[in-house]
CSV table of C-alpha atoms in Angstrom, one decimal:
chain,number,residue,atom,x,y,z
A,672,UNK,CA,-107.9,57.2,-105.2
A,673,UNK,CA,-105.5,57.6,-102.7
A,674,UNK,CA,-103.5,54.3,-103.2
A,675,UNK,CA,-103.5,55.5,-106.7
A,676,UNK,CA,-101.9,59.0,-106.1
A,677,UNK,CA,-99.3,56.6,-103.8
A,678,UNK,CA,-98.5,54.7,-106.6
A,679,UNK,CA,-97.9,57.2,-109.0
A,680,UNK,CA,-95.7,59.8,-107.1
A,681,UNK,CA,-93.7,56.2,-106.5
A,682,UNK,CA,-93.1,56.0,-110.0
A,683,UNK,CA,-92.7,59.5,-110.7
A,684,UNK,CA,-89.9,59.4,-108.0
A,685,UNK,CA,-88.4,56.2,-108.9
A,686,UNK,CA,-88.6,57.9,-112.7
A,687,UNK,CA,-86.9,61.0,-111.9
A,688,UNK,CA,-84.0,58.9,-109.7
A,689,UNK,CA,-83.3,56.9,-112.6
A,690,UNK,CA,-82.8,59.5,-114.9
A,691,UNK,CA,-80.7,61.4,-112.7
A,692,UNK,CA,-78.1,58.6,-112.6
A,693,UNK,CA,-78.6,58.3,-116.5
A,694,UNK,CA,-77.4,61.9,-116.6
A,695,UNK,CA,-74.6,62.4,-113.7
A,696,UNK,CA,-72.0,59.8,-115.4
A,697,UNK,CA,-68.7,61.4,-117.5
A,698,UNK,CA,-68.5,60.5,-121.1
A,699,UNK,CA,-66.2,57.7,-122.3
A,700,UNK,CA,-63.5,60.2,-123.2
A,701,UNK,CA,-64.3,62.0,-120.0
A,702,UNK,CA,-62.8,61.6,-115.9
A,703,UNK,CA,-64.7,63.1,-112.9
A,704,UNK,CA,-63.1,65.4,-110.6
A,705,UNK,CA,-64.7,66.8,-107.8
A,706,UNK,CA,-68.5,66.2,-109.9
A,707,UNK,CA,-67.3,67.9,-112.9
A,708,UNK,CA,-66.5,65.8,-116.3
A,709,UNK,CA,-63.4,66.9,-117.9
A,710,UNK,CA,-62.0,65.9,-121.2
A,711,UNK,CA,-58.9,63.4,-120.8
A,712,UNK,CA,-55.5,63.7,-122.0
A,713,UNK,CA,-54.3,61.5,-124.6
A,714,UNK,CA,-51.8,58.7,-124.7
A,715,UNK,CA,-48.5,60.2,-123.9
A,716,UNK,CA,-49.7,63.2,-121.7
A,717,UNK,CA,-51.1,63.4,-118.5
A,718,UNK,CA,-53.4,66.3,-116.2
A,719,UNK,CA,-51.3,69.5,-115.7
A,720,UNK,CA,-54.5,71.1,-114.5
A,721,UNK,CA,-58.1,69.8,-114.1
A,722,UNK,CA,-60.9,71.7,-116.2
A,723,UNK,CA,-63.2,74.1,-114.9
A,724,UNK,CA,-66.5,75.7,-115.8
A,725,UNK,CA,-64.8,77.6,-118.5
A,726,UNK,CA,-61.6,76.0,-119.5
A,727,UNK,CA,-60.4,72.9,-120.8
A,728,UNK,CA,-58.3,70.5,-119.0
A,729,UNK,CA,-54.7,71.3,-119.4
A,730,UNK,CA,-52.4,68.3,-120.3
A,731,UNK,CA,-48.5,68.4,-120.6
A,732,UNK,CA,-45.8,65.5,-122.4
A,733,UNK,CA,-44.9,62.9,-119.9
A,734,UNK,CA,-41.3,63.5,-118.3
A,735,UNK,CA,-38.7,61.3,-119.5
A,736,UNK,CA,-38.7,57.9,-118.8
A,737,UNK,CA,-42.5,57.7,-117.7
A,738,UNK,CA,-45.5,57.1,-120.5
A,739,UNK,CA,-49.4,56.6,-120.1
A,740,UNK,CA,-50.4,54.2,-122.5
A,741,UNK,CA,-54.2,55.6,-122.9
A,742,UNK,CA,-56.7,58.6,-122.8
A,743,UNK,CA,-55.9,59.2,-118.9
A,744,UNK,CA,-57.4,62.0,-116.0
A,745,UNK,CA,-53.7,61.0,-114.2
A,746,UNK,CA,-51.7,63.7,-112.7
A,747,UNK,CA,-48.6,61.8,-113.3
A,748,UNK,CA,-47.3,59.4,-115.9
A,749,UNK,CA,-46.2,56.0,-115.4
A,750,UNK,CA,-42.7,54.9,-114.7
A,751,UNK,CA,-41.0,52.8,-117.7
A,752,UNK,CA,-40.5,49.5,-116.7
A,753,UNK,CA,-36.4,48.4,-116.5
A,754,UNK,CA,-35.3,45.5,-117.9
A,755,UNK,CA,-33.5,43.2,-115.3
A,756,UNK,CA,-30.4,42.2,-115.6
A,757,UNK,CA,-30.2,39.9,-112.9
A,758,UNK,CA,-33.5,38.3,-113.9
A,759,UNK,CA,-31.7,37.3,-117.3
A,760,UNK,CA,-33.7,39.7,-119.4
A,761,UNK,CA,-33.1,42.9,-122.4
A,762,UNK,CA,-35.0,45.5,-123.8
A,763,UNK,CA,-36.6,44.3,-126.8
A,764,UNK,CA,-38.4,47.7,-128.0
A,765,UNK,CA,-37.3,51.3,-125.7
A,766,UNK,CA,-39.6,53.1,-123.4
A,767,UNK,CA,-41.7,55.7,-125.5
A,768,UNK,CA,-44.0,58.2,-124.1
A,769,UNK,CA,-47.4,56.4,-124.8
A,770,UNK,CA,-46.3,52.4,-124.7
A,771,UNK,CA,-44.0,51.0,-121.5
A,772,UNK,CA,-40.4,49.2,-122.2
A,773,UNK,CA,-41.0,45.5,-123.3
A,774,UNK,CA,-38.2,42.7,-122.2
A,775,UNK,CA,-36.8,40.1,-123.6
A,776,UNK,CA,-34.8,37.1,-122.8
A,777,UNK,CA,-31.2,37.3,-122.9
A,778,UNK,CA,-29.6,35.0,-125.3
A,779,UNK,CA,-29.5,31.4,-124.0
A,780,UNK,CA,-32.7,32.1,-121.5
A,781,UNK,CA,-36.3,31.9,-122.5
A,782,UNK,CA,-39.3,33.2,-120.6
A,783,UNK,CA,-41.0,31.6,-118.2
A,784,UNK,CA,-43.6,34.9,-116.8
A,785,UNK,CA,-45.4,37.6,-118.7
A,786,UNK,CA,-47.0,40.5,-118.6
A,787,UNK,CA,-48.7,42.4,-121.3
A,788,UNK,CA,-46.5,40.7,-123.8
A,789,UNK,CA,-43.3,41.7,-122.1
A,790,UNK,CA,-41.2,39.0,-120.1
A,791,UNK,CA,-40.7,39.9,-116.8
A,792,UNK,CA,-38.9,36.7,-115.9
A,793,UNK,CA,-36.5,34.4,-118.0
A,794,UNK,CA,-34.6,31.2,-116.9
A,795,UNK,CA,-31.6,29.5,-118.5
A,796,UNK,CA,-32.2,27.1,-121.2
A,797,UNK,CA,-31.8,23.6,-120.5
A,798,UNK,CA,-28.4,21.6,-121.4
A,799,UNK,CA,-29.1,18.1,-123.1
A,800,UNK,CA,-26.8,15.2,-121.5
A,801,UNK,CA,-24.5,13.0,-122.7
A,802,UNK,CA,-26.0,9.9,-124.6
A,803,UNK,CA,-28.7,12.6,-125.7
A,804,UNK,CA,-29.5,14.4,-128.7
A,805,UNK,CA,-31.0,18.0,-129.6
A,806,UNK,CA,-34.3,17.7,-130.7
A,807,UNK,CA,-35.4,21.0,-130.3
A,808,UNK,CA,-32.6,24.2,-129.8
A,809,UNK,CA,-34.4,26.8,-126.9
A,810,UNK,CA,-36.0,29.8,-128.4
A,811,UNK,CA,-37.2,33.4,-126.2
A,812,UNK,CA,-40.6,31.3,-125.1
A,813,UNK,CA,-39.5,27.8,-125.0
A,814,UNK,CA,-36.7,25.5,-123.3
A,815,UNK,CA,-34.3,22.9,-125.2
A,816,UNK,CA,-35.8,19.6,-126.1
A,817,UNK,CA,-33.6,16.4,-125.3
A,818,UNK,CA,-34.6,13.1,-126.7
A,819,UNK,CA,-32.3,9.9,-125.5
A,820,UNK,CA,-29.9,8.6,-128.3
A,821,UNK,CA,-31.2,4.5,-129.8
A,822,UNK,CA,-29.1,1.8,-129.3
A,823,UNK,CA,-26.3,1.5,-131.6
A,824,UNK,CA,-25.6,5.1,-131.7
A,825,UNK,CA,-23.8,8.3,-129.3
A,826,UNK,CA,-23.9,11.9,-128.9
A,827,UNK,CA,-22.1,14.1,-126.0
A,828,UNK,CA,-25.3,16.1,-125.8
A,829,UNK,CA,-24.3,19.0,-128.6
A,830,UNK,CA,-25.6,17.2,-131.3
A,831,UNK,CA,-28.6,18.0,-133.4
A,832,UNK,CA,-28.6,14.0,-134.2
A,833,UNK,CA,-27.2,10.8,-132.5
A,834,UNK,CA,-24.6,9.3,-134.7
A,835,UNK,CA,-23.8,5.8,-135.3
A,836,UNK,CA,-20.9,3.9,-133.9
A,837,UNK,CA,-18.0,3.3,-135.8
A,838,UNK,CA,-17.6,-0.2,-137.4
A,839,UNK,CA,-13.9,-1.3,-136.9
A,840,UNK,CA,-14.2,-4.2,-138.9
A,841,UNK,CA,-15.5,-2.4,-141.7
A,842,UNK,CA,-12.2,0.2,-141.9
A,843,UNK,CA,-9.5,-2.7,-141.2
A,844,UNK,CA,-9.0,-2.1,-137.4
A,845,UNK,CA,-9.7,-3.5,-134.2
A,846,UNK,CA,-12.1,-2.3,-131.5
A,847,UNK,CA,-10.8,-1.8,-128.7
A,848,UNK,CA,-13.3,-0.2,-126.5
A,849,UNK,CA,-17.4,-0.7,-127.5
A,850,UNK,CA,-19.4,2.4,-128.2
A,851,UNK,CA,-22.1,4.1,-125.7
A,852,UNK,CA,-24.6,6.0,-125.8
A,853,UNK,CA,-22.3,9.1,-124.8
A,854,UNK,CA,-18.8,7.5,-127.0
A,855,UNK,CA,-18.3,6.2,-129.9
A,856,UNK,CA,-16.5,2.8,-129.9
A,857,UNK,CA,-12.4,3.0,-130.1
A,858,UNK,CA,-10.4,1.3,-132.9
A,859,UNK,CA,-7.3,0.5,-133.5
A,860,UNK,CA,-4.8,-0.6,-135.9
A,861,UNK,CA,-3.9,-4.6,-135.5
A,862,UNK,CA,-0.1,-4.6,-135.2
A,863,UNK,CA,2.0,-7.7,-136.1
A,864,UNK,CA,3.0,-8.3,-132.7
A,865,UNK,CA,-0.6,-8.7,-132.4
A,866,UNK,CA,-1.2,-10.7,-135.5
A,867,UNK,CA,1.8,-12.8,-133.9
A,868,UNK,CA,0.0,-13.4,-130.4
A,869,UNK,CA,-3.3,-14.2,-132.2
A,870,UNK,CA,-1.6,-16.8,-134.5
A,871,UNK,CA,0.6,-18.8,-132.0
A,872,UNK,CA,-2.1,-18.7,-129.2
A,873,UNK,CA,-4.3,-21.0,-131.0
A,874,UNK,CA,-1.9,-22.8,-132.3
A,875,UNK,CA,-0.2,-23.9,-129.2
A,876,UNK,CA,-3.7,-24.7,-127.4
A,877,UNK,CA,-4.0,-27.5,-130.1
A,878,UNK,CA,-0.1,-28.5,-130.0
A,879,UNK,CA,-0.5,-29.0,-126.2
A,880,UNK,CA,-4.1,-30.7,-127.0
A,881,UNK,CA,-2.6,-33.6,-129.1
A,882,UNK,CA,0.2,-34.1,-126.8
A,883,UNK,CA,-2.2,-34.6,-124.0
A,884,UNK,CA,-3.7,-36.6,-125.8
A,885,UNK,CA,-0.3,-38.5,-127.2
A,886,UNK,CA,0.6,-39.3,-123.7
A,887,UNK,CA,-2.6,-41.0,-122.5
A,888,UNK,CA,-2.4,-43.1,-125.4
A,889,UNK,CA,1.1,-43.9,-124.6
A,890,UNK,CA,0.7,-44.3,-120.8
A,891,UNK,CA,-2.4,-46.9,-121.7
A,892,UNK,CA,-0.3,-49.0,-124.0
A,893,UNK,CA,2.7,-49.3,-121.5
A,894,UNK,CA,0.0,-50.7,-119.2
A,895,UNK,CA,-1.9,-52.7,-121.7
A,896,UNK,CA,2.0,-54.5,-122.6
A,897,UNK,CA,2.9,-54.7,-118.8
A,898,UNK,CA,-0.1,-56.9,-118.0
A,899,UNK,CA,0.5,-59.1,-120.5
């Protein structure tokens, strides 16, 4: 009967423990202060002064240039956040009194850290090299994409696409210079004096051929008739 009684008033305690925790929690909408649940302040506002037994907790604007972005107990709002210059960044949408600053990239940078959907850290796009083309321009969240140029064809790294090289032939000119993957090739007109030197080059090679050849025959027959 005893261990019984024991067992019980362990319950009954345990019970009664429980239930007091159930009970001594603040509502969702509610902060503790001191014991006592108050009513928060709403987004935009913050505690001027704390409730008590009979009134309500008092809540003011936040000051400029601070916000609280939820229902808060705080006695002072947040400062807005400042978009950094010197880490390459703008203000995308101003500082209100219940939502913080958010950043942005400056032009020609894209993010590389964020927080709560606002960039706190952006880095210069990349620059595609010469005998590349490209593929993909740099937006806010993502860098330039280069691709290497094929063979055949240039670009000085600007270019949305390689192009080909130029065919001199094709136009009537000569190349000078062959195309690379960062050039295209150079041409130029033929000019007569060159027409002049391509002629008589050739054509003096085979002139000084056959006299070579003239004179061996010659220089054999002189020996030939001398022996006999």
């Amino acid at each position: 009967m005893l261990l019984l009684r024991t067992i019980m008033s362990t319950v009954a305690i345990t019970i009664a423990a429980n239930l007091g925790l159930c009970f001594c929690g603040c509502a969702r909408a509610e902060y503790d202060i001191n014991g006592e649940c108050c009513p928060m302040c709403a987004p935009g506002n913050h505690v001027y002064w704390h409730c008590s037994i009979d009134t309500s907790t008092t809540c003011i604007p936040c000051p400029t240039s601070t916000y609280t972005d939820g229902p808060n107990g705080l006695l002072s709002c947040f400062p807005c956040t400042v978009c950094d210059a010197v880490h390459q960044l703008k203000v995308q949408k101003a500082c209100t009194s219940s939502a913080d600053t958010i950043c942005e990239p400056q032009e020609g940078f894209h993010c590389i850290k964020l927080n709560k959907g606002s960039c706190t850290l952006a880095v210069e796009h990349s620059e595609c090299k010469p005998g590349q083309y490209i593929k993909q321009t740099g937006t806010a969240f993502s860098d330039t994409v280069c691709v290497n140029c094929t063979y055949g064809t240039y670009s000085n790294g600007s270019l949305m696409a390689c192009l080909p090289h130029s065919k001199c032939e094709t136009m009537g000119l000569a190349e000078v210079k062959a195309g690379t993957m960062s050039s295209d090739a150079k041409c130029e007109k033929v000019t007569s004096v060159g027409l002049i030197v391509g002629v008589l080059i050739p054509v003096l090679v085979a002139v000084i051929v056959a006299l070579s050849v003239c004179i061996r025959k010659y220089k054999a027959r002189c020996c030939n008739e001398r022996k006999n």
